[in-house]
Amino acid sequence: MELAILTKTREWDSIENFTDFFYSLRMQFLASDLLYQGLSPKQISNAVVKAITVGKSSGMNIREHFKPVFSGIDKEIISDCKLSRLGYGLVLMNAETKLPVVGKWQLKVLEDYLVKA
């Protein structure tokens, strides 16, 4: 005899799950991608925390741009974060400024902004 356990799901749980799935489809980047740009895991983690703080203080819907996930790198499982294009840019903008990739990114963003202004 098989035992079936039914659980009641609330309608808004299904909507929330669909919304998270939809946002996740639009997140094409991983925070760990920045390892290949010369950032250390600690620098990436600090930059993600700063980027989320900036997003929250600006009224951004964090769920649209940041999603905690696990990734496998070199046969290890690591904590990672899926990022939207904006989320990736915010992380890079808030990363260690001594790294050339970060300085170049900040200059490019500023130059593009000033050209449009």
Coordinates of C-alpha atoms in Angstrom, one line a residue:
M1 CA 0.0 0.0 0.0
E2 CA 1.3 3.5 -0.9
L3 CA 0.9 6.5 1.3
A4 CA 0.2 9.7 -0.4
I5 CA 0.7 12.9 1.5
L6 CA -1.2 15.9 0.1
T7 CA -0.3 19.4 1.2
K8 CA -2.3 22.4 0.7
T9 CA -0.6 25.1 -1.4
R10 CA -1.8 28.6 -1.2
E11 CA -2.5 30.4 -4.4
W12 CA 0.0 33.1 -3.7
D13 CA 2.8 30.5 -3.1
S14 CA 2.3 29.4 -6.7
I15 CA 2.4 32.9 -7.9
E16 CA 5.5 33.7 -5.9
N17 CA 7.2 30.5 -7.3
F18 CA 6.3 31.5 -10.8
T19 CA 7.6 35.0 -10.3
D20 CA 10.9 33.7 -8.9
F21 CA 11.2 31.4 -11.9
F22 CA 10.5 34.2 -14.3
Y23 CA 13.0 36.5 -12.7
S24 CA 15.5 33.7 -12.6
L25 CA 15.2 33.2 -16.4
R26 CA 16.3 36.8 -16.9
M27 CA 19.4 36.4 -14.7
Q28 CA 22.2 35.5 -17.1
F29 CA 25.2 36.0 -14.9
L30 CA 26.7 34.4 -11.8
A31 CA 28.7 36.3 -9.2
S32 CA 31.3 33.6 -9.5
D33 CA 31.9 34.7 -13.1
L34 CA 33.9 37.5 -11.5
L35 CA 36.5 35.0 -10.3
Y36 CA 37.7 35.0 -14.0
Q37 CA 38.0 38.8 -13.8
G38 CA 40.5 38.6 -10.9
L39 CA 38.2 39.0 -7.9
S40 CA 38.6 36.7 -4.9
P41 CA 35.7 34.9 -3.4
K42 CA 35.7 37.3 -0.4
Q43 CA 35.8 40.4 -2.7
I44 CA 32.9 39.0 -4.7
S45 CA 30.9 38.3 -1.5
N46 CA 31.6 41.8 -0.2
A47 CA 30.6 43.4 -3.5
V48 CA 27.3 41.4 -3.6
V49 CA 26.4 42.5 -0.1
K50 CA 27.1 46.1 -1.0
A51 CA 25.2 45.9 -4.3
I52 CA 22.1 44.4 -2.5
T53 CA 22.4 47.2 0.1
V54 CA 22.5 49.8 -2.7
G55 CA 19.5 48.1 -4.4
K56 CA 17.5 48.1 -1.2
S57 CA 18.2 51.7 -0.4
S58 CA 17.2 52.7 -3.9
G59 CA 13.9 50.8 -3.8
M60 CA 14.9 48.1 -6.2
N61 CA 13.0 44.8 -6.2
I62 CA 16.0 42.6 -5.1
R63 CA 14.3 39.4 -6.2
E64 CA 14.5 40.6 -9.8
H65 CA 18.2 41.0 -9.8
F66 CA 19.8 38.7 -7.1
K67 CA 19.1 35.1 -6.4
P68 CA 21.2 32.9 -4.1
V69 CA 22.2 29.6 -5.7
F70 CA 24.9 27.0 -5.3
S71 CA 27.5 26.4 -8.1
G72 CA 30.1 23.8 -8.7
I73 CA 33.6 24.9 -9.4
D74 CA 36.6 22.5 -9.5
K75 CA 34.6 19.7 -7.9
E76 CA 33.5 22.0 -5.1
I77 CA 30.1 23.3 -4.2
I78 CA 30.1 27.0 -3.5
S79 CA 27.5 29.6 -2.5
D80 CA 26.9 31.8 -5.5
C81 CA 24.4 34.4 -6.7
K82 CA 22.5 34.5 -10.0
L83 CA 22.5 38.1 -11.3
S84 CA 20.6 40.1 -13.8
R85 CA 22.5 42.4 -16.1
L86 CA 21.8 45.3 -13.7
G87 CA 22.7 43.1 -10.7
Y88 CA 26.0 42.1 -12.3
G89 CA 26.8 45.8 -13.0
L90 CA 26.0 46.8 -9.4
V91 CA 28.3 44.0 -8.1
L92 CA 31.1 45.1 -10.3
M93 CA 30.5 48.7 -9.5
N94 CA 30.8 47.9 -5.8
A95 CA 33.8 45.6 -6.0
E96 CA 37.4 46.3 -4.8
T97 CA 38.4 49.5 -6.6
K98 CA 42.1 48.5 -6.8
L99 CA 41.3 45.9 -9.5
P100 CA 41.7 47.2 -13.1
V101 CA 38.5 45.5 -14.3
V102 CA 36.5 47.5 -11.6
G103 CA 38.2 50.8 -12.4
K104 CA 37.6 50.3 -16.2
W105 CA 34.0 49.4 -15.6
Q106 CA 33.4 52.5 -13.4
L107 CA 35.0 54.8 -16.0
K108 CA 33.0 53.2 -18.8
V109 CA 29.7 53.6 -17.0
L110 CA 30.5 57.2 -16.1
E111 CA 31.6 58.1 -19.6
D112 CA 28.4 56.6 -21.1
Y113 CA 26.3 58.4 -18.6
L114 CA 28.0 61.8 -19.3
V115 CA 27.6 61.3 -23.1
K116 CA 23.9 60.8 -22.6
A117 CA 23.5 63.7 -20.2

